[in-house]
Coordinates of C-alpha atoms and ligand atoms in Angstrom, one line a residue:
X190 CA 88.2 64.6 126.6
X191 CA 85.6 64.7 124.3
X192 CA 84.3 67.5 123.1
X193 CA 81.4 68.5 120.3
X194 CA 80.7 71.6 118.5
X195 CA 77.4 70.8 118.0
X196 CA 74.4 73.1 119.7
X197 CA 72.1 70.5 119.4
X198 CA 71.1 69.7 123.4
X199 CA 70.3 66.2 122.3
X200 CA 72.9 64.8 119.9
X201 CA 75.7 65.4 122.1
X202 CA 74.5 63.1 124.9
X203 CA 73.1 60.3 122.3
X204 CA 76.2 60.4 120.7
X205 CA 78.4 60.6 123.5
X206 CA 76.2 57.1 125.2
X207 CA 76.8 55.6 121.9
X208 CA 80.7 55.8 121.6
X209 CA 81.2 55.2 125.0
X210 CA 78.8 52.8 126.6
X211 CA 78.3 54.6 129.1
X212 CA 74.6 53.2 130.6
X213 CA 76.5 50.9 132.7
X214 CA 77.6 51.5 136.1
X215 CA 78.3 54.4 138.5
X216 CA 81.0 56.6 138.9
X217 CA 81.5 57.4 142.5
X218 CA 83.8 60.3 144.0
X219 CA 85.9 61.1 140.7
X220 CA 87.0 64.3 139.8
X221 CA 87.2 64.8 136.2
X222 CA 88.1 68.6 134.4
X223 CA 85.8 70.0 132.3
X224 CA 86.2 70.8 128.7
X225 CA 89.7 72.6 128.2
X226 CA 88.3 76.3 128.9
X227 CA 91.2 79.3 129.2
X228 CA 91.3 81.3 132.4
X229 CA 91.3 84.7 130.6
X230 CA 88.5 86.1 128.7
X231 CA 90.3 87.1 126.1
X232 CA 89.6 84.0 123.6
X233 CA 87.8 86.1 120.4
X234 CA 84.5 84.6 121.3
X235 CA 84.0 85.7 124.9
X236 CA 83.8 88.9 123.3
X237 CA 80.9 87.8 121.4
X238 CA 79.2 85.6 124.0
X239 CA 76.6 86.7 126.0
X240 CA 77.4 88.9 129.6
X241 CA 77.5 86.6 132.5
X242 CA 75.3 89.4 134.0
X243 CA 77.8 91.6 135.0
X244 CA 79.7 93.7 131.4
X245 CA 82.2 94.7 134.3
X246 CA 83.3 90.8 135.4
X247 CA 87.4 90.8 134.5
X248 CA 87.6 87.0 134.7
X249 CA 85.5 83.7 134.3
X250 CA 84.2 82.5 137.7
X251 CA 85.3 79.0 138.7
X252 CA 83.1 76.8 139.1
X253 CA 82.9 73.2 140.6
X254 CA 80.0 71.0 139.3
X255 CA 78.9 68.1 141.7
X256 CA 77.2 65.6 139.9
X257 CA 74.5 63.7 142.2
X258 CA 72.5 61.6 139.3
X259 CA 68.9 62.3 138.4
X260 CA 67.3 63.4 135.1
X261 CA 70.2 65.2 133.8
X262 CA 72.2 62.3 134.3
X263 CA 69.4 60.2 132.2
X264 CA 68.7 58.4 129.0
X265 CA 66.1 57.1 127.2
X266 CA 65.7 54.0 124.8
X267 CA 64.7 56.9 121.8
X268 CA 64.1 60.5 121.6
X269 CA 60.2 60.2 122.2
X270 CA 61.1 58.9 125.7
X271 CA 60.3 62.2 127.7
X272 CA 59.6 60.5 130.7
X273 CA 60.0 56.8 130.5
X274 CA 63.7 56.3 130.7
X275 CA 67.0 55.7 133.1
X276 CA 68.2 58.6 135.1
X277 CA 71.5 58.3 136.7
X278 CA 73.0 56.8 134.2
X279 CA 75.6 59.9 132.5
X280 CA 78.6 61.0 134.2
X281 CA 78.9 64.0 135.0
X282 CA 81.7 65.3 132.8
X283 CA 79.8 63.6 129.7
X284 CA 77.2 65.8 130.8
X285 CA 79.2 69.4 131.2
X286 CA 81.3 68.1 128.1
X287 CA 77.7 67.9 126.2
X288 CA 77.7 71.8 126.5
X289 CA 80.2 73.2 125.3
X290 CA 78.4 76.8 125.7
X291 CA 79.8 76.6 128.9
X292 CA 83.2 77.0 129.0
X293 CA 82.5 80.7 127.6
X294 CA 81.4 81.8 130.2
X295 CA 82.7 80.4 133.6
X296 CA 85.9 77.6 134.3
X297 CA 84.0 74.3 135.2
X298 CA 85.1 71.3 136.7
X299 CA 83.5 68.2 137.3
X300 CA 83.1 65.9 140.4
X301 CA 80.9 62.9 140.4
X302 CA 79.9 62.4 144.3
X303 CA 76.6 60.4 143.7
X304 CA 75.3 58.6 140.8
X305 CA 71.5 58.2 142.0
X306 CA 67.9 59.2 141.4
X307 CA 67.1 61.7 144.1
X308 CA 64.8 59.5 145.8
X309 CA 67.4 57.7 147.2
X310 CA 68.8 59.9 148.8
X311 CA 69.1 60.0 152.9
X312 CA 70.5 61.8 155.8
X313 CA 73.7 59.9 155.1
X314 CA 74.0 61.3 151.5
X315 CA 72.3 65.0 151.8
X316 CA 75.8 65.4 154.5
X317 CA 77.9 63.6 152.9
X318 CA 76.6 65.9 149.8
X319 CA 76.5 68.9 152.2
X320 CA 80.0 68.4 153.7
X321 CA 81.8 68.3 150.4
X322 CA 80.0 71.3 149.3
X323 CA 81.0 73.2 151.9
X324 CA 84.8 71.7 151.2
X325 CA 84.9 73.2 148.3
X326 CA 83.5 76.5 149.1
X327 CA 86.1 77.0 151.3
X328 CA 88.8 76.9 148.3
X329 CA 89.6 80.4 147.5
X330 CA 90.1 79.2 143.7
X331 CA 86.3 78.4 143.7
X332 CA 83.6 80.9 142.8
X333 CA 80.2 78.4 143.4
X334 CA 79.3 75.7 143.1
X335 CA 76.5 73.6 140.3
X336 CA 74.7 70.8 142.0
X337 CA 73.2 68.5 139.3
X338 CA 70.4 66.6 141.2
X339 CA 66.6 64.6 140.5
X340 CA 64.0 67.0 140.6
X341 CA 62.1 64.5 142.8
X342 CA 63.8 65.9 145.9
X343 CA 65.6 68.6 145.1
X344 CA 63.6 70.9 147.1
X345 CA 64.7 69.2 150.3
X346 CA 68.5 69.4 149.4
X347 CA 68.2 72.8 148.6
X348 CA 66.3 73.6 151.4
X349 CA 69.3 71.9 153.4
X350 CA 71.9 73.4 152.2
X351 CA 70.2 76.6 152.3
X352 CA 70.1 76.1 156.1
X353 CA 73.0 74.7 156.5
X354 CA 75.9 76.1 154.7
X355 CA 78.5 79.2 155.8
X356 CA 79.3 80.8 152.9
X357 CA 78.0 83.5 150.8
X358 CA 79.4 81.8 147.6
X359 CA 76.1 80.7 144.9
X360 CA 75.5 77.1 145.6
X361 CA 73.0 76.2 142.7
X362 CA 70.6 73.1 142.2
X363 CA 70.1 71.9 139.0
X364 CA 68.1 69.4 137.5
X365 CA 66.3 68.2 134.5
X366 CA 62.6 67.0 133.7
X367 CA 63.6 65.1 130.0
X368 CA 67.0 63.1 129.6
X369 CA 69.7 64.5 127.2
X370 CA 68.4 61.6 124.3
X371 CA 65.1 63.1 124.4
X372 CA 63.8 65.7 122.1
X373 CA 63.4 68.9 123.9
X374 CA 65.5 68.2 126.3
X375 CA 65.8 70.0 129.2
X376 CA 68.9 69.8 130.7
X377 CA 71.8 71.3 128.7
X378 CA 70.0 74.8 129.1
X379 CA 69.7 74.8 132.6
X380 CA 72.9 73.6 133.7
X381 CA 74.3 76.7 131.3
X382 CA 71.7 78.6 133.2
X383 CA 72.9 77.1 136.8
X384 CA 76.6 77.7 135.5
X385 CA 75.6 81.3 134.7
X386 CA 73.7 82.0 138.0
X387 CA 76.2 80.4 139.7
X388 CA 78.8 82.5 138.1
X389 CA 77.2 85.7 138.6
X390 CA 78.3 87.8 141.6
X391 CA 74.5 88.9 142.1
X392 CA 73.7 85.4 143.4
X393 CA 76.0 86.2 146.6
X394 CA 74.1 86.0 149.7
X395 CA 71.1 84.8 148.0
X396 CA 71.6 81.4 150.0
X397 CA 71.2 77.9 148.3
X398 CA 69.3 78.3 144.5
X399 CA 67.1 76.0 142.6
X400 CA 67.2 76.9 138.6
X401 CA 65.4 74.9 136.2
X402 CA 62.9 76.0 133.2
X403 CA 64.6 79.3 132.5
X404 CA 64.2 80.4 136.5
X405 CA 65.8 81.1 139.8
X406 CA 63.6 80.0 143.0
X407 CA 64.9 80.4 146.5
X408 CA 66.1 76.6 147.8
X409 CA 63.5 77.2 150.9
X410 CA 60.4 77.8 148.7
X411 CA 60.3 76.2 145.6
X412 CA 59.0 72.7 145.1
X413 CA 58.3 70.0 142.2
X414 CA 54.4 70.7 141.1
X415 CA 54.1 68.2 138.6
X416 CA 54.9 64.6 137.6
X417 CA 56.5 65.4 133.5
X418 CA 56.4 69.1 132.1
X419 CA 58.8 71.2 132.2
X420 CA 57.3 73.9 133.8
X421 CA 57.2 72.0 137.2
X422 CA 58.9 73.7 140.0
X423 CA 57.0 76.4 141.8
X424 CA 57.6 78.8 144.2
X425 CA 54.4 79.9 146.4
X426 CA 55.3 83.8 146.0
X427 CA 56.8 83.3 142.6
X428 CA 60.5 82.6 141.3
X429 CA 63.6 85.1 142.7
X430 CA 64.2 86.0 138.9
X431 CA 64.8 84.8 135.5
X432 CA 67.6 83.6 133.5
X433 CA 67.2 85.2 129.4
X434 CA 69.8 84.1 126.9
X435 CA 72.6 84.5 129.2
X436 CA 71.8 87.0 131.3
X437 CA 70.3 86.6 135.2
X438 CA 68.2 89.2 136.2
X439 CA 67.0 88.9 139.5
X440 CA 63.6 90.5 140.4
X441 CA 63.0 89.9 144.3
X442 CA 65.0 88.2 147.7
X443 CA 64.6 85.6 149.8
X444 CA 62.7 87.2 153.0
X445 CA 64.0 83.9 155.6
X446 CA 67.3 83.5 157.1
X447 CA 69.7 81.2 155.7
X448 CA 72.8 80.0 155.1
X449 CA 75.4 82.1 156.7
X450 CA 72.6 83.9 159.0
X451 CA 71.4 80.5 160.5
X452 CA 72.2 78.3 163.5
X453 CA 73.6 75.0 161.6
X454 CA 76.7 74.6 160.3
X455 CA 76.8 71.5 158.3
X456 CA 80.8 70.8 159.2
X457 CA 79.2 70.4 162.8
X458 CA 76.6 67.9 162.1
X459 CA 77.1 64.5 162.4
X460 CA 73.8 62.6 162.2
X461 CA 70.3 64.1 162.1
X462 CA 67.9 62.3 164.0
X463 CA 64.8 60.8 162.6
X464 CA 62.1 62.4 161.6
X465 CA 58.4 60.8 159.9
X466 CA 56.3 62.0 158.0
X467 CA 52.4 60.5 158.8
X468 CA 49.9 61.6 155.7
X469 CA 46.8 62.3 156.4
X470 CA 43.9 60.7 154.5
X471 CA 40.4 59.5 154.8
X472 CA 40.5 56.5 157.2
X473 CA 44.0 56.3 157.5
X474 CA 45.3 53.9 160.0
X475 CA 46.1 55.3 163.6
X476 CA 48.6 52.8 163.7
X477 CA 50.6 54.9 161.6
X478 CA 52.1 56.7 164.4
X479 CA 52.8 53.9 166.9
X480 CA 54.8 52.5 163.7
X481 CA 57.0 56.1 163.1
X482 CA 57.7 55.8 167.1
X483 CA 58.4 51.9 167.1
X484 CA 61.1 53.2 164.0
X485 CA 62.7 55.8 166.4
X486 CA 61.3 58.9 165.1
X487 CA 62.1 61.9 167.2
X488 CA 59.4 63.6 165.9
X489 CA 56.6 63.2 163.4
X490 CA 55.6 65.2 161.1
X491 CA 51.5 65.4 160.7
X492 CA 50.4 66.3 156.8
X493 CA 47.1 67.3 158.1
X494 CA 44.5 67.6 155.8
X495 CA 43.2 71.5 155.2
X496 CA 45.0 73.9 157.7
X497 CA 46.8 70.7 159.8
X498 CA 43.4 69.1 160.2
X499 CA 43.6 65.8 162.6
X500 CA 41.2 63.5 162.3
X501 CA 39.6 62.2 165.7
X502 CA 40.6 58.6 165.5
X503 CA 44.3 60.1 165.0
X504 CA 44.7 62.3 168.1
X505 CA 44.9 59.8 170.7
X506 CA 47.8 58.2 169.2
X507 CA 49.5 61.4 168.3
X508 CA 49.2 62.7 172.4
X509 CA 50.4 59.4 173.0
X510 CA 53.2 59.6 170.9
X511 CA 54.0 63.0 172.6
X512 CA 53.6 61.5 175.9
X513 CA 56.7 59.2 174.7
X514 CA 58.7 62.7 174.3
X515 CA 57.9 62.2 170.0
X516 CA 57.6 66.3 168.9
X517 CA 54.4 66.6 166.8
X518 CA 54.7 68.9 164.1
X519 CA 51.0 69.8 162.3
X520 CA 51.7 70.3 158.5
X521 CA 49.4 70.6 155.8
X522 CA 48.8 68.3 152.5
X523 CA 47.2 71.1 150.7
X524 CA 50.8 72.2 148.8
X525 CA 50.5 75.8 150.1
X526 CA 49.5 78.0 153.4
X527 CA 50.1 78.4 156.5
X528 CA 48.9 75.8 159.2
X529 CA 47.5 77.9 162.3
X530 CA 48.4 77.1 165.7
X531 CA 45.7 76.5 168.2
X532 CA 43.5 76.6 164.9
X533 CA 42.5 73.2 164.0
X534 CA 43.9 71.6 167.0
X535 CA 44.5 73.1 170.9
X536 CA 48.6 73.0 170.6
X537 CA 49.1 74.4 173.4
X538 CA 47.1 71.9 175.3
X539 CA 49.0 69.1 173.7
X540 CA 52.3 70.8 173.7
X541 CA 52.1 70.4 169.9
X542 CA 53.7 72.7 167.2
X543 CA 52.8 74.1 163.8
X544 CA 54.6 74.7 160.9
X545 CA 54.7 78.2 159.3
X546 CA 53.5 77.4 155.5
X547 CA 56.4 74.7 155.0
X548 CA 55.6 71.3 152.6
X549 CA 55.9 68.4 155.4
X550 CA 58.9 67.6 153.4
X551 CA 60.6 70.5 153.8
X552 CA 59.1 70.2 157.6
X553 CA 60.5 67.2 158.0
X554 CA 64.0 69.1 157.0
X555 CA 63.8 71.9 159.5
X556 CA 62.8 69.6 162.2
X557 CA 65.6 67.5 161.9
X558 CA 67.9 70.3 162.0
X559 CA 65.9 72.0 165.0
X560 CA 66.5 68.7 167.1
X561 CA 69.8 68.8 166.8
X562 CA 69.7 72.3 169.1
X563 CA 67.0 71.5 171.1
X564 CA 64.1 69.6 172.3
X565 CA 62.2 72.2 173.8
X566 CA 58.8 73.0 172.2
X567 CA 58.6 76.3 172.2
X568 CA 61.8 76.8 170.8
X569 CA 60.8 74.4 168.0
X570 CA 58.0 76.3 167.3
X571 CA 60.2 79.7 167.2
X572 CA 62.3 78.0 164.5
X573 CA 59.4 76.3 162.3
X574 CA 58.1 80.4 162.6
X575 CA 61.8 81.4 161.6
X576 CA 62.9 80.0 158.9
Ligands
DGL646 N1 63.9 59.6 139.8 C1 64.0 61.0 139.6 C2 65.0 61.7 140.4 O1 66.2 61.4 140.3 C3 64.1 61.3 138.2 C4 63.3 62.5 138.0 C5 64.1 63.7 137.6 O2 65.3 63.9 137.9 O3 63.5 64.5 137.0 O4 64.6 62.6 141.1

């Protein structure tokens, strides 16, 4: 395999697409192994490389790296393409190859399972994604696992996983906002940072991690913020911790049950049933909702405007949706807050829920999952309040 001793984040990718020709086609469900890295840490450099956060860690984590597509998997036509380009275009072991900082610190191995921006994926992909996760968590010879993912959605898979996975072992997302040809280029720093979090034995029983832009959110809180920067993903009560020239230091903990401490077990699930989304704007169109139900939405989600706000000409069709046995789940399109029930609509009267303070897309997410234990409304709303 190829490998570069360059620390230039660019070159290596540019170079790499060059030789190879690599901006054609997908690679789907390969397994490829990483840059040749020792099991022992006695190579003279680990002694000089920077502490995967613990001095006391006697061997190099293992580490499985799942590559998905995205911005990390992107190039451009030159380097002042920071946002116009292809993503999903780099394999994933060109990508881990591209860094060789890596190998220092954990044993990596690459496996390619999607090759697609993240707004493509579906139910179908987040468990097939999900299911092989939790395959490979099971191995005693792995440590974590690196998801590399768009950052258009990754919010939702993390949030998934989060609730869905048994294990204790750091599952990390990772993604990129610039493609590896670009200058300042994103992504070879925070896949070392996901491979660092990921190998660090502090990130147990944090549940399902998002790290991009030098921080570590929690998978159920954090979410994209803006369209190009860097410094996109947010977290409403701020990141979990940092990650500082090779070290993660963690500063606070996720306060919601999840992963191992949750009612889902992604080898158990099958098929999530549908669940819309309905945004909320000025004259939007009522029919809206007959057209989620007509799809075979179990439930719709309601991005309200303000705290859940429904607009008079949309109630009617949203009772009559319930009426058809369609859960109705009041959001909010603000970005942040919690939507009060019986505030801005009578749920109890309408045997409608409300969520806590999650994004309707991460809504949707919990709903889908709920329905899949029950259809019973107040138990609905316990688990919107829950998690
Ligand atoms: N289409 C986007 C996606 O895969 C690319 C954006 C990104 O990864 O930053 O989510």
């Amino acid at each position: 395999m190829a490998r570069t001793t360059t620390l230039h984040p660019v070159r290596p990718i540019a170079a790499l697409l060059l030789c190879a020709g690599l901006l054609t086609g997908a690679a789907h469900a390969q397994t490829v192994v990483a840059p040749a890295a020792p099991a022992a840490t006695t190579a003279p450099e680990a002694a000089t490389a920077p502490a995967a956060t613990a001095p006391s860690q006697v061997r190099k984590a293992n580490i499985v790296i799942v590559g998905t597509g995205g911005t990390i998997a992107g190039a451009g036509a030159s380097a002042i393409n920071t946002a116009a380009y292809q993503s999903a275009v780099v394999p994933v072991d060109k990508i881990i190859a591209s860094v060789p900082e890596i190998s220092k610190v954990a044993n990596v191995k690459g496996e390619q399972i999607f090759q697609i921006g993240s707004e493509s994926f579906n139910n179908e992909r987040l468990l097939k994604l999900g299911k092989r996760v939790s395959e490979l968590l099971k191995q005693p010879d792995v440590d974590g696992v690196v998801i590399t993912h768009g950052t258009d959605t990754i919010e939702e898979t993390a949030y998934f996983l989060n609730l869905t996975l048994k294990s204790d072992k750091p599952v990390v997302v990772v993604g990129s906002m610039r493609p590896g040809t670009a200058l300042g280029a994103d992504g070879a720093l925070n896949l070392y940072d996901a491979v660092l979090v990921a190998s660090s034995p502090e990130s147990k029983g944090k549940g399902t991690l998002v790290v991009l832009n030098d921080e570590i959110h929690t998978g159920r809180d954090v979410t994209k913020s803006n369209t190009f920067k860097t410094e996109t993903f947010r977290s409403p009560f701020g990141p979990l911790g940092y990650v500082v020239e090779g070290r993660t230091l963690y500063y606070r903990l996720p306060a919601r049950p999840h992963t191992t401490a949750t009612e889902w077990d992604i080898d158990r699930i099958d098929r999530l049933p549908e669940v819309a989304i309905v945004y909320a704007y000025g004259n939007a169109n009522p029919g809206s909702v007959d057209a989620a139900v007509r799809n075979g939405a179990k439930a719709i989600v309601y991005a309200g405007t303000g705290n859940g706000s429904v607009g008079e000409y949309m109630v009617e069709p949203l009772k009559a949706a319930r009426a058809k046995g369609v859960q109705i789940v009041r959001a909010s399109r603000t970005g942040s807050g919690v939507v009060i029930r019986n505030g801005e609509q009578p749920d109890d009267k309408y045997d409608w829920v409300v969520v806590d303070d999650q994004l309707p897309q991460k809504a949707r997410i919990l709903t889908a999952l709920a329905l899949t234990k029950t259809n019973d409304t107040r138990e609905l709303q316990k688990i919107l309040w829950k998690y």
